[in-house]
Amino acid sequence: MSAANAEAARPEDARWMRRALALAAEAAAEGEVPVGAVVVFRGEEISCGRNRRERGKNALAHAELEAIDGACRALGGWRLWQCELYVTLEPCPMCAGAIINARIPRVVFGARDPKAGSCGSVADLFALPYNHRPQVCAGVLEEECAAVLRSFFRSLRARRQAEKTARAPGAPTLE
């Protein structure tokens, strides 16, 4: 992560990350990758989101985008310059771009994403010379956020392996 935009955690960050974790659990219960996001304005939640890509069959249905969309509607404008975004997983390039465009000044995330994280893991889009550079606080409730993701993907792999074994030639059939 860029030292220029790194920020220390605040006392209220854990509270909002727990709320994002609850949304991630809802997503997991629906078979979605468990990511939750909350937009906070003046100390109050004004919008939230969770992944819905599978259910919506839509690549754009990320938790952050859903939360940002709801916040824009709630505040009546696209500039979210007085808001903070809490998300359980480091934003991807698409979501980082939306954060920049919405002018969100502070992003707090839990788990790092070594495959698509764009706040320091794979790239740091917030360090590039765009017209807006959010502050980032990484690793809030990191282990809890990472554990939810690990558990989900472990279960998904086991389910896929069971389905693969059941379809294997000579496998017993249920009659």
Short mmCIF file of N, CA, C and O in Angstrom, two decimals, residues 39-165:
data_model
loop_
_atom_site.label_atom_id
_atom_site.label_comp_id
_atom_site.label_asym_id
_atom_site.label_seq_id
_atom_site.Cartn_x
_atom_site.Cartn_y
_atom_site.Cartn_z
N VAL A 39 -21.78 2.22 3.66
CA VAL A 39 -21.42 3.63 3.51
C VAL A 39 -21.96 4.36 4.73
O VAL A 39 -23.14 4.25 5.08
N VAL A 40 -21.06 5.10 5.38
CA VAL A 40 -21.39 5.85 6.59
C VAL A 40 -21.28 7.34 6.29
O VAL A 40 -20.29 7.80 5.71
N PHE A 41 -22.31 8.08 6.72
CA PHE A 41 -22.36 9.53 6.54
C PHE A 41 -22.65 10.16 7.90
O PHE A 41 -23.68 9.86 8.51
N ARG A 42 -21.72 10.97 8.36
CA ARG A 42 -21.86 11.65 9.66
C ARG A 42 -22.20 10.67 10.79
O ARG A 42 -23.07 10.91 11.61
N GLY A 43 -21.49 9.56 10.78
CA GLY A 43 -21.63 8.57 11.85
C GLY A 43 -22.83 7.65 11.76
O GLY A 43 -23.07 6.86 12.67
N GLU A 44 -23.57 7.72 10.66
CA GLU A 44 -24.76 6.88 10.48
C GLU A 44 -24.67 6.10 9.17
O GLU A 44 -24.21 6.63 8.15
N GLU A 45 -25.16 4.88 9.19
CA GLU A 45 -25.22 4.09 7.96
C GLU A 45 -26.30 4.68 7.06
O GLU A 45 -27.44 4.85 7.48
N ILE A 46 -25.92 4.98 5.82
CA ILE A 46 -26.92 5.48 4.88
C ILE A 46 -27.17 4.50 3.74
O ILE A 46 -28.15 4.62 3.01
N SER A 47 -26.26 3.54 3.59
CA SER A 47 -26.41 2.56 2.52
C SER A 47 -25.53 1.36 2.82
O SER A 47 -24.53 1.47 3.53
N CYS A 48 -25.93 0.24 2.25
CA CYS A 48 -25.11 -0.96 2.39
C CYS A 48 -25.26 -1.80 1.13
O CYS A 48 -26.14 -1.55 0.31
N GLY A 49 -24.40 -2.76 1.00
CA GLY A 49 -24.46 -3.64 -0.16
C GLY A 49 -23.75 -4.94 0.12
O GLY A 49 -23.00 -5.06 1.08
N ARG A 50 -24.03 -5.90 -0.72
CA ARG A 50 -23.36 -7.19 -0.66
C ARG A 50 -23.27 -7.74 -2.06
O ARG A 50 -23.99 -7.29 -2.96
N ASN A 51 -22.38 -8.66 -2.25
CA ASN A 51 -22.25 -9.25 -3.58
C ASN A 51 -23.54 -9.92 -4.00
O ASN A 51 -24.19 -10.62 -3.20
N ARG A 52 -23.92 -9.73 -5.26
CA ARG A 52 -25.12 -10.36 -5.84
C ARG A 52 -24.87 -10.76 -7.29
O ARG A 52 -25.79 -10.82 -8.09
N ARG A 53 -23.61 -11.03 -7.63
CA ARG A 53 -23.27 -11.34 -9.02
C ARG A 53 -23.93 -12.61 -9.52
O ARG A 53 -24.40 -12.66 -10.65
N GLU A 54 -23.94 -13.64 -8.70
CA GLU A 54 -24.51 -14.92 -9.14
C GLU A 54 -26.02 -14.81 -9.32
O GLU A 54 -26.56 -15.20 -10.35
N ARG A 55 -26.68 -14.28 -8.33
CA ARG A 55 -28.14 -14.15 -8.39
C ARG A 55 -28.56 -13.21 -9.51
O ARG A 55 -29.49 -13.49 -10.26
N GLY A 56 -27.86 -12.09 -9.65
CA GLY A 56 -28.21 -11.12 -10.67
C GLY A 56 -27.62 -11.40 -12.04
O GLY A 56 -27.93 -10.72 -13.00
N LYS A 57 -26.71 -12.39 -12.10
CA LYS A 57 -26.02 -12.70 -13.36
C LYS A 57 -25.43 -11.44 -13.96
O LYS A 57 -25.55 -11.15 -15.14
N ASN A 58 -24.74 -10.67 -13.07
CA ASN A 58 -24.26 -9.36 -13.47
C ASN A 58 -22.87 -9.12 -12.88
O ASN A 58 -22.71 -9.10 -11.66
N ALA A 59 -21.90 -8.91 -13.72
CA ALA A 59 -20.52 -8.67 -13.28
C ALA A 59 -20.38 -7.38 -12.47
O ALA A 59 -19.41 -7.21 -11.74
N LEU A 60 -21.33 -6.48 -12.58
CA LEU A 60 -21.26 -5.21 -11.87
C LEU A 60 -21.85 -5.27 -10.46
O LEU A 60 -21.75 -4.30 -9.72
N ALA A 61 -22.43 -6.38 -10.07
CA ALA A 61 -23.15 -6.48 -8.80
C ALA A 61 -22.20 -6.76 -7.62
O ALA A 61 -22.35 -7.72 -6.89
N HIS A 62 -21.23 -5.86 -7.44
CA HIS A 62 -20.31 -5.95 -6.31
C HIS A 62 -20.89 -5.20 -5.12
O HIS A 62 -21.66 -4.24 -5.28
N ALA A 63 -20.51 -5.61 -3.94
CA ALA A 63 -21.00 -5.00 -2.71
C ALA A 63 -20.75 -3.49 -2.69
O ALA A 63 -21.64 -2.70 -2.34
N GLU A 64 -19.55 -3.08 -3.07
CA GLU A 64 -19.21 -1.65 -3.03
C GLU A 64 -20.09 -0.85 -3.97
O GLU A 64 -20.54 0.25 -3.61
N LEU A 65 -20.31 -1.36 -5.17
CA LEU A 65 -21.12 -0.61 -6.14
C LEU A 65 -22.56 -0.49 -5.67
O LEU A 65 -23.19 0.57 -5.84
N GLU A 66 -23.08 -1.55 -5.07
CA GLU A 66 -24.44 -1.50 -4.54
C GLU A 66 -24.53 -0.46 -3.41
O GLU A 66 -25.48 0.34 -3.36
N ALA A 67 -23.55 -0.45 -2.54
CA ALA A 67 -23.54 0.51 -1.43
C ALA A 67 -23.37 1.95 -1.92
O ALA A 67 -24.05 2.87 -1.44
N ILE A 68 -22.49 2.16 -2.88
CA ILE A 68 -22.27 3.50 -3.44
C ILE A 68 -23.54 3.99 -4.14
O ILE A 68 -23.96 5.14 -3.98
N ASP A 69 -24.17 3.12 -4.92
CA ASP A 69 -25.41 3.49 -5.60
C ASP A 69 -26.48 3.92 -4.59
O ASP A 69 -27.13 4.95 -4.76
N GLY A 70 -26.64 3.14 -3.53
CA GLY A 70 -27.62 3.48 -2.51
C GLY A 70 -27.30 4.79 -1.81
O GLY A 70 -28.20 5.58 -1.49
N ALA A 71 -26.02 5.05 -1.57
CA ALA A 71 -25.62 6.30 -0.92
C ALA A 71 -25.91 7.50 -1.82
O ALA A 71 -26.37 8.54 -1.34
N CYS A 72 -25.64 7.36 -3.10
CA CYS A 72 -25.94 8.45 -4.04
C CYS A 72 -27.43 8.75 -4.04
O CYS A 72 -27.84 9.93 -4.04
N ARG A 73 -28.24 7.71 -4.03
CA ARG A 73 -29.70 7.90 -3.99
C ARG A 73 -30.12 8.56 -2.68
O ARG A 73 -30.96 9.46 -2.67
N ALA A 74 -29.55 8.08 -1.56
CA ALA A 74 -29.94 8.61 -0.25
C ALA A 74 -29.57 10.08 -0.10
O ALA A 74 -30.32 10.86 0.50
N LEU A 75 -28.41 10.48 -0.64
CA LEU A 75 -27.95 11.85 -0.49
C LEU A 75 -28.35 12.75 -1.66
O LEU A 75 -28.15 13.96 -1.60
N GLY A 76 -28.88 12.15 -2.72
CA GLY A 76 -29.34 12.95 -3.84
C GLY A 76 -28.23 13.51 -4.71
O GLY A 76 -28.39 14.57 -5.31
N GLY A 77 -27.12 12.83 -4.79
CA GLY A 77 -26.02 13.30 -5.64
C GLY A 77 -24.92 12.26 -5.72
O GLY A 77 -24.89 11.31 -4.95
N TRP A 78 -24.01 12.45 -6.64
CA TRP A 78 -22.96 11.47 -6.86
C TRP A 78 -21.70 11.74 -6.07
O TRP A 78 -20.84 10.89 -5.96
N ARG A 79 -21.56 12.92 -5.52
CA ARG A 79 -20.37 13.25 -4.74
C ARG A 79 -20.57 12.82 -3.29
O ARG A 79 -21.37 13.41 -2.57
N LEU A 80 -19.83 11.81 -2.89
CA LEU A 80 -19.94 11.27 -1.53
C LEU A 80 -18.76 11.73 -0.68
O LEU A 80 -18.18 10.96 0.08
N TRP A 81 -18.41 12.98 -0.78
CA TRP A 81 -17.21 13.53 -0.17
C TRP A 81 -17.26 13.59 1.35
O TRP A 81 -16.24 13.83 1.98
N GLN A 82 -18.40 13.34 1.96
CA GLN A 82 -18.51 13.33 3.42
C GLN A 82 -18.77 11.92 3.95
O GLN A 82 -19.17 11.76 5.09
N CYS A 83 -18.53 10.93 3.13
CA CYS A 83 -18.83 9.55 3.51
C CYS A 83 -17.57 8.72 3.69
O CYS A 83 -16.50 9.09 3.22
N GLU A 84 -17.75 7.60 4.35
CA GLU A 84 -16.70 6.59 4.47
C GLU A 84 -17.28 5.28 3.98
O GLU A 84 -18.47 5.01 4.17
N LEU A 85 -16.44 4.48 3.36
CA LEU A 85 -16.86 3.17 2.86
C LEU A 85 -16.12 2.10 3.64
O LEU A 85 -14.89 2.15 3.76
N TYR A 86 -16.88 1.15 4.17
CA TYR A 86 -16.32 -0.01 4.87
C TYR A 86 -16.64 -1.24 4.04
O TYR A 86 -17.80 -1.45 3.65
N VAL A 87 -15.63 -2.05 3.77
CA VAL A 87 -15.84 -3.23 2.95
C VAL A 87 -14.95 -4.37 3.47
O VAL A 87 -13.82 -4.13 3.88
N THR A 88 -15.48 -5.57 3.45
CA THR A 88 -14.78 -6.71 4.04
C THR A 88 -13.58 -7.17 3.22
O THR A 88 -12.68 -7.80 3.76
N LEU A 89 -13.55 -6.87 1.93
CA LEU A 89 -12.46 -7.29 1.05
C LEU A 89 -11.93 -6.08 0.30
O LEU A 89 -12.69 -5.22 -0.15
N GLU A 90 -10.64 -6.03 0.14
CA GLU A 90 -9.98 -4.95 -0.60
C GLU A 90 -10.65 -4.76 -1.96
O GLU A 90 -10.84 -5.72 -2.70
N PRO A 91 -11.02 -3.54 -2.30
CA PRO A 91 -11.71 -3.29 -3.57
C PRO A 91 -10.90 -3.69 -4.80
O PRO A 91 -9.68 -3.55 -4.84
N CYS A 92 -11.62 -4.16 -5.80
CA CYS A 92 -11.05 -4.53 -7.10
C CYS A 92 -10.87 -3.24 -7.93
O CYS A 92 -11.28 -2.16 -7.50
N PRO A 93 -10.31 -3.34 -9.14
CA PRO A 93 -10.12 -2.12 -9.95
C PRO A 93 -11.43 -1.39 -10.27
O PRO A 93 -11.47 -0.16 -10.23
N MET A 94 -12.49 -2.14 -10.57
CA MET A 94 -13.76 -1.51 -10.91
C MET A 94 -14.30 -0.73 -9.71
O MET A 94 -14.72 0.43 -9.85
N CYS A 95 -14.27 -1.35 -8.55
CA CYS A 95 -14.80 -0.69 -7.36
C CYS A 95 -13.90 0.47 -6.92
O CYS A 95 -14.40 1.51 -6.49
N ALA A 96 -12.59 0.31 -7.05
CA ALA A 96 -11.68 1.42 -6.73
C ALA A 96 -11.97 2.61 -7.64
O ALA A 96 -11.97 3.76 -7.19
N GLY A 97 -12.25 2.34 -8.90
CA GLY A 97 -12.61 3.42 -9.83
C GLY A 97 -13.89 4.11 -9.42
O GLY A 97 -13.99 5.35 -9.48
N ALA A 98 -14.88 3.34 -8.99
CA ALA A 98 -16.14 3.93 -8.53
C ALA A 98 -15.92 4.78 -7.28
O ALA A 98 -16.51 5.85 -7.13
N ILE A 99 -15.06 4.32 -6.39
CA ILE A 99 -14.75 5.06 -5.17
C ILE A 99 -14.10 6.40 -5.53
O ILE A 99 -14.47 7.44 -4.98
N ILE A 100 -13.16 6.38 -6.45
CA ILE A 100 -12.51 7.61 -6.90
C ILE A 100 -13.56 8.54 -7.52
O ILE A 100 -13.61 9.73 -7.19
N ASN A 101 -14.38 8.01 -8.40
CA ASN A 101 -15.37 8.85 -9.08
C ASN A 101 -16.43 9.40 -8.15
O ASN A 101 -16.96 10.49 -8.39
N ALA A 102 -16.75 8.68 -7.07
CA ALA A 102 -17.74 9.15 -6.10
C ALA A 102 -17.13 10.11 -5.09
O ALA A 102 -17.83 10.66 -4.25
N ARG A 103 -15.81 10.28 -5.16
CA ARG A 103 -15.08 11.20 -4.27
C ARG A 103 -15.16 10.77 -2.80
O ARG A 103 -15.16 11.61 -1.89
N ILE A 104 -15.25 9.48 -2.55
CA ILE A 104 -15.27 8.98 -1.17
C ILE A 104 -13.88 9.24 -0.57
O ILE A 104 -12.88 8.78 -1.10
N PRO A 105 -13.82 9.97 0.54
CA PRO A 105 -12.51 10.36 1.07
C PRO A 105 -11.78 9.28 1.87
O PRO A 105 -10.57 9.35 2.02
N ARG A 106 -12.51 8.29 2.37
CA ARG A 106 -11.88 7.28 3.23
C ARG A 106 -12.48 5.91 2.99
O ARG A 106 -13.69 5.76 2.99
N VAL A 107 -11.60 4.94 2.78
CA VAL A 107 -12.00 3.55 2.55
C VAL A 107 -11.34 2.69 3.62
O VAL A 107 -10.13 2.78 3.84
N VAL A 108 -12.16 1.88 4.28
CA VAL A 108 -11.67 0.95 5.29
C VAL A 108 -12.00 -0.45 4.80
O VAL A 108 -13.15 -0.74 4.49
N PHE A 109 -10.98 -1.31 4.70
CA PHE A 109 -11.26 -2.68 4.29
C PHE A 109 -10.64 -3.67 5.26
O PHE A 109 -9.73 -3.34 6.01
N GLY A 110 -11.17 -4.89 5.22
CA GLY A 110 -10.71 -5.95 6.12
C GLY A 110 -9.60 -6.77 5.51
O GLY A 110 -8.42 -6.54 5.76
N ALA A 111 -9.98 -7.75 4.69
CA ALA A 111 -9.01 -8.69 4.12
C ALA A 111 -8.39 -8.14 2.84
O ALA A 111 -9.05 -7.48 2.04
N ARG A 112 -7.13 -8.44 2.67
CA ARG A 112 -6.45 -8.09 1.42
C ARG A 112 -6.87 -9.09 0.34
O ARG A 112 -7.22 -10.22 0.63
N ASP A 113 -6.80 -8.65 -0.91
CA ASP A 113 -7.14 -9.51 -2.05
C ASP A 113 -5.91 -9.64 -2.94
O ASP A 113 -5.63 -8.77 -3.77
N PRO A 114 -5.17 -10.76 -2.78
CA PRO A 114 -3.93 -10.91 -3.55
C PRO A 114 -4.15 -11.15 -5.04
O PRO A 114 -3.20 -11.11 -5.82
N LYS A 115 -5.40 -11.36 -5.46
CA LYS A 115 -5.68 -11.61 -6.87
C LYS A 115 -6.22 -10.39 -7.61
O LYS A 115 -6.03 -10.26 -8.81
N ALA A 116 -6.93 -9.51 -6.92
CA ALA A 116 -7.54 -8.38 -7.61
C ALA A 116 -7.51 -7.09 -6.79
O ALA A 116 -8.07 -6.08 -7.22
N GLY A 117 -6.91 -7.10 -5.63
CA GLY A 117 -6.91 -5.94 -4.76
C GLY A 117 -6.22 -4.74 -5.39
O GLY A 117 -5.08 -4.83 -5.83
N SER A 118 -6.93 -3.62 -5.41
CA SER A 118 -6.41 -2.43 -6.07
C SER A 118 -6.16 -1.27 -5.13
O SER A 118 -6.16 -0.11 -5.53
N CYS A 119 -5.95 -1.61 -3.85
CA CYS A 119 -5.58 -0.61 -2.85
C CYS A 119 -4.24 -0.99 -2.24
O CYS A 119 -3.96 -0.70 -1.08
N GLY A 120 -3.42 -1.68 -3.03
CA GLY A 120 -2.09 -2.01 -2.58
C GLY A 120 -1.64 -3.44 -2.82
O GLY A 120 -0.45 -3.70 -2.91
N SER A 121 -2.55 -4.39 -2.94
CA SER A 121 -2.13 -5.79 -3.09
C SER A 121 -1.60 -6.10 -4.49
O SER A 121 -0.49 -6.58 -4.64
N VAL A 122 -2.40 -5.85 -5.52
CA VAL A 122 -1.97 -6.06 -6.90
C VAL A 122 -1.54 -4.74 -7.51
O VAL A 122 -0.55 -4.66 -8.21
N ALA A 123 -2.32 -3.73 -7.23
CA ALA A 123 -2.06 -2.36 -7.70
C ALA A 123 -2.56 -1.41 -6.63
O ALA A 123 -3.26 -1.82 -5.70
N ASP A 124 -2.21 -0.15 -6.75
CA ASP A 124 -2.72 0.87 -5.84
C ASP A 124 -3.26 2.01 -6.68
O ASP A 124 -2.57 2.97 -6.98
N LEU A 125 -4.51 1.85 -7.08
CA LEU A 125 -5.12 2.88 -7.93
C LEU A 125 -5.27 4.21 -7.21
O LEU A 125 -5.29 5.26 -7.85
N PHE A 126 -5.35 4.17 -5.89
CA PHE A 126 -5.50 5.41 -5.14
C PHE A 126 -4.20 6.21 -5.08
O PHE A 126 -4.20 7.37 -4.67
N ALA A 127 -3.10 5.61 -5.46
CA ALA A 127 -1.82 6.32 -5.46
C ALA A 127 -1.53 6.99 -6.80
O ALA A 127 -0.59 7.77 -6.92
N LEU A 128 -2.34 6.69 -7.80
CA LEU A 128 -2.13 7.28 -9.13
C LEU A 128 -2.62 8.73 -9.14
O LEU A 128 -3.45 9.11 -8.31
N PRO A 129 -2.14 9.52 -10.07
CA PRO A 129 -2.47 10.95 -10.06
C PRO A 129 -3.87 11.29 -10.60
O PRO A 129 -4.03 12.16 -11.45
N TYR A 130 -4.88 10.62 -10.07
CA TYR A 130 -6.26 11.00 -10.40
C TYR A 130 -6.61 12.27 -9.63
O TYR A 130 -5.89 12.71 -8.74
N ASN A 131 -7.77 12.82 -9.93
CA ASN A 131 -8.18 14.06 -9.28
C ASN A 131 -8.65 13.84 -7.84
O ASN A 131 -8.92 14.79 -7.13
N HIS A 132 -8.76 12.58 -7.41
CA HIS A 132 -9.18 12.28 -6.04
C HIS A 132 -8.39 11.07 -5.54
O HIS A 132 -8.25 10.08 -6.26
N ARG A 133 -7.88 11.16 -4.35
CA ARG A 133 -7.09 10.07 -3.75
C ARG A 133 -7.61 9.76 -2.35
O ARG A 133 -7.26 10.45 -1.39
N PRO A 134 -8.42 8.73 -2.22
CA PRO A 134 -8.96 8.37 -0.90
C PRO A 134 -7.87 7.92 0.08
O PRO A 134 -6.86 7.35 -0.32
N GLN A 135 -8.11 8.17 1.34
CA GLN A 135 -7.30 7.61 2.41
C GLN A 135 -7.74 6.16 2.58
O GLN A 135 -8.91 5.84 2.40
N VAL A 136 -6.81 5.29 2.94
CA VAL A 136 -7.12 3.87 3.10
C VAL A 136 -6.69 3.39 4.47
O VAL A 136 -5.58 3.68 4.92
N CYS A 137 -7.58 2.67 5.10
CA CYS A 137 -7.26 2.00 6.35
C CYS A 137 -7.47 0.51 6.08
O CYS A 137 -8.60 0.06 5.87
N ALA A 138 -6.40 -0.24 6.05
CA ALA A 138 -6.45 -1.66 5.70
C ALA A 138 -6.33 -2.54 6.93
O ALA A 138 -5.71 -2.16 7.92
N GLY A 139 -6.95 -3.73 6.85
CA GLY A 139 -6.76 -4.74 7.88
C GLY A 139 -7.65 -4.64 9.10
O GLY A 139 -7.38 -5.28 10.11
N VAL A 140 -8.74 -3.90 9.03
CA VAL A 140 -9.67 -3.83 10.16
C VAL A 140 -10.45 -5.14 10.22
O VAL A 140 -11.08 -5.54 9.24
N LEU A 141 -10.35 -5.83 11.34
CA LEU A 141 -10.94 -7.17 11.53
C LEU A 141 -10.51 -8.10 10.40
O LEU A 141 -11.27 -8.92 9.90
N GLU A 142 -9.26 -7.96 10.02
CA GLU A 142 -8.73 -8.69 8.87
C GLU A 142 -8.91 -10.20 8.98
O GLU A 142 -9.33 -10.85 8.02
N GLU A 143 -8.59 -10.77 10.12
CA GLU A 143 -8.69 -12.22 10.26
C GLU A 143 -10.14 -12.70 10.14
O GLU A 143 -10.41 -13.70 9.48
N GLU A 144 -11.07 -11.98 10.73
CA GLU A 144 -12.48 -12.35 10.62
C GLU A 144 -12.96 -12.27 9.17
O GLU A 144 -13.66 -13.16 8.69
N CYS A 145 -12.58 -11.21 8.50
CA CYS A 145 -12.98 -11.04 7.10
C CYS A 145 -12.37 -12.14 6.22
O CYS A 145 -13.05 -12.71 5.37
N ALA A 146 -11.10 -12.44 6.44
CA ALA A 146 -10.43 -13.48 5.65
C ALA A 146 -11.01 -14.85 5.96
O ALA A 146 -11.18 -15.69 5.06
N ALA A 147 -11.37 -15.10 7.21
CA ALA A 147 -11.92 -16.41 7.60
C ALA A 147 -13.25 -16.68 6.91
O ALA A 147 -13.52 -17.81 6.48
N VAL A 148 -14.08 -15.66 6.78
CA VAL A 148 -15.36 -15.82 6.08
C VAL A 148 -15.13 -16.23 4.63
O VAL A 148 -15.79 -17.13 4.11
N LEU A 149 -14.19 -15.59 3.99
CA LEU A 149 -13.87 -15.92 2.60
C LEU A 149 -13.27 -17.32 2.48
O LEU A 149 -13.66 -18.10 1.61
N ARG A 150 -12.31 -17.66 3.36
CA ARG A 150 -11.70 -18.99 3.32
C ARG A 150 -12.74 -20.08 3.50
O ARG A 150 -12.76 -21.07 2.77
N SER A 151 -13.61 -19.90 4.46
CA SER A 151 -14.66 -20.89 4.73
C SER A 151 -15.58 -21.06 3.52
O SER A 151 -15.93 -22.18 3.15
N PHE A 152 -15.96 -19.95 2.91
CA PHE A 152 -16.84 -20.01 1.74
C PHE A 152 -16.19 -20.78 0.60
O PHE A 152 -16.79 -21.68 0.03
N PHE A 153 -14.94 -20.45 0.29
CA PHE A 153 -14.27 -21.11 -0.84
C PHE A 153 -13.92 -22.55 -0.53
O PHE A 153 -13.97 -23.40 -1.41
N ARG A 154 -13.62 -22.88 0.72
CA ARG A 154 -13.38 -24.26 1.11
C ARG A 154 -14.65 -25.08 0.89
O ARG A 154 -14.62 -26.18 0.32
N SER A 155 -15.78 -24.55 1.31
CA SER A 155 -17.07 -25.22 1.13
C SER A 155 -17.42 -25.36 -0.35
O SER A 155 -17.90 -26.40 -0.79
N LEU A 156 -17.16 -24.32 -1.12
CA LEU A 156 -17.44 -24.35 -2.56
C LEU A 156 -16.59 -25.43 -3.25
O LEU A 156 -17.11 -26.20 -4.06
N ARG A 157 -15.31 -25.50 -2.91
CA ARG A 157 -14.44 -26.53 -3.51
C ARG A 157 -14.91 -27.93 -3.13
O ARG A 157 -14.94 -28.83 -3.97
N ALA A 158 -15.31 -28.14 -1.89
CA ALA A 158 -15.78 -29.45 -1.44
C ALA A 158 -17.06 -29.83 -2.18
O ALA A 158 -17.23 -30.99 -2.60
N ARG A 159 -17.95 -28.87 -2.35
CA ARG A 159 -19.22 -29.13 -3.05
C ARG A 159 -18.95 -29.49 -4.51
O ARG A 159 -19.53 -30.42 -5.06
N ARG A 160 -18.04 -28.75 -5.15
CA ARG A 160 -17.72 -29.05 -6.55
C ARG A 160 -17.04 -30.40 -6.69
O ARG A 160 -17.30 -31.13 -7.65
N GLN A 161 -16.17 -30.75 -5.74
CA GLN A 161 -15.52 -32.06 -5.79
C GLN A 161 -16.54 -33.18 -5.61
O GLN A 161 -16.47 -34.20 -6.30
N ALA A 162 -17.49 -32.99 -4.73
CA ALA A 162 -18.54 -33.99 -4.52
C ALA A 162 -19.38 -34.17 -5.78
O ALA A 162 -19.74 -35.29 -6.15
N GLU A 163 -19.70 -33.05 -6.44
CA GLU A 163 -20.47 -33.14 -7.69
C GLU A 163 -19.67 -33.85 -8.77
O GLU A 163 -20.22 -34.65 -9.52
N LYS A 164 -18.39 -33.56 -8.85
CA LYS A 164 -17.51 -34.18 -9.84
C LYS A 164 -17.43 -35.69 -9.60
O LYS A 164 -17.52 -36.49 -10.53
N THR A 165 -17.28 -36.09 -8.35
CA THR A 165 -17.21 -37.51 -7.99
C THR A 165 -18.53 -38.20 -8.31
O THR A 165 -18.53 -39.32 -8.83
#
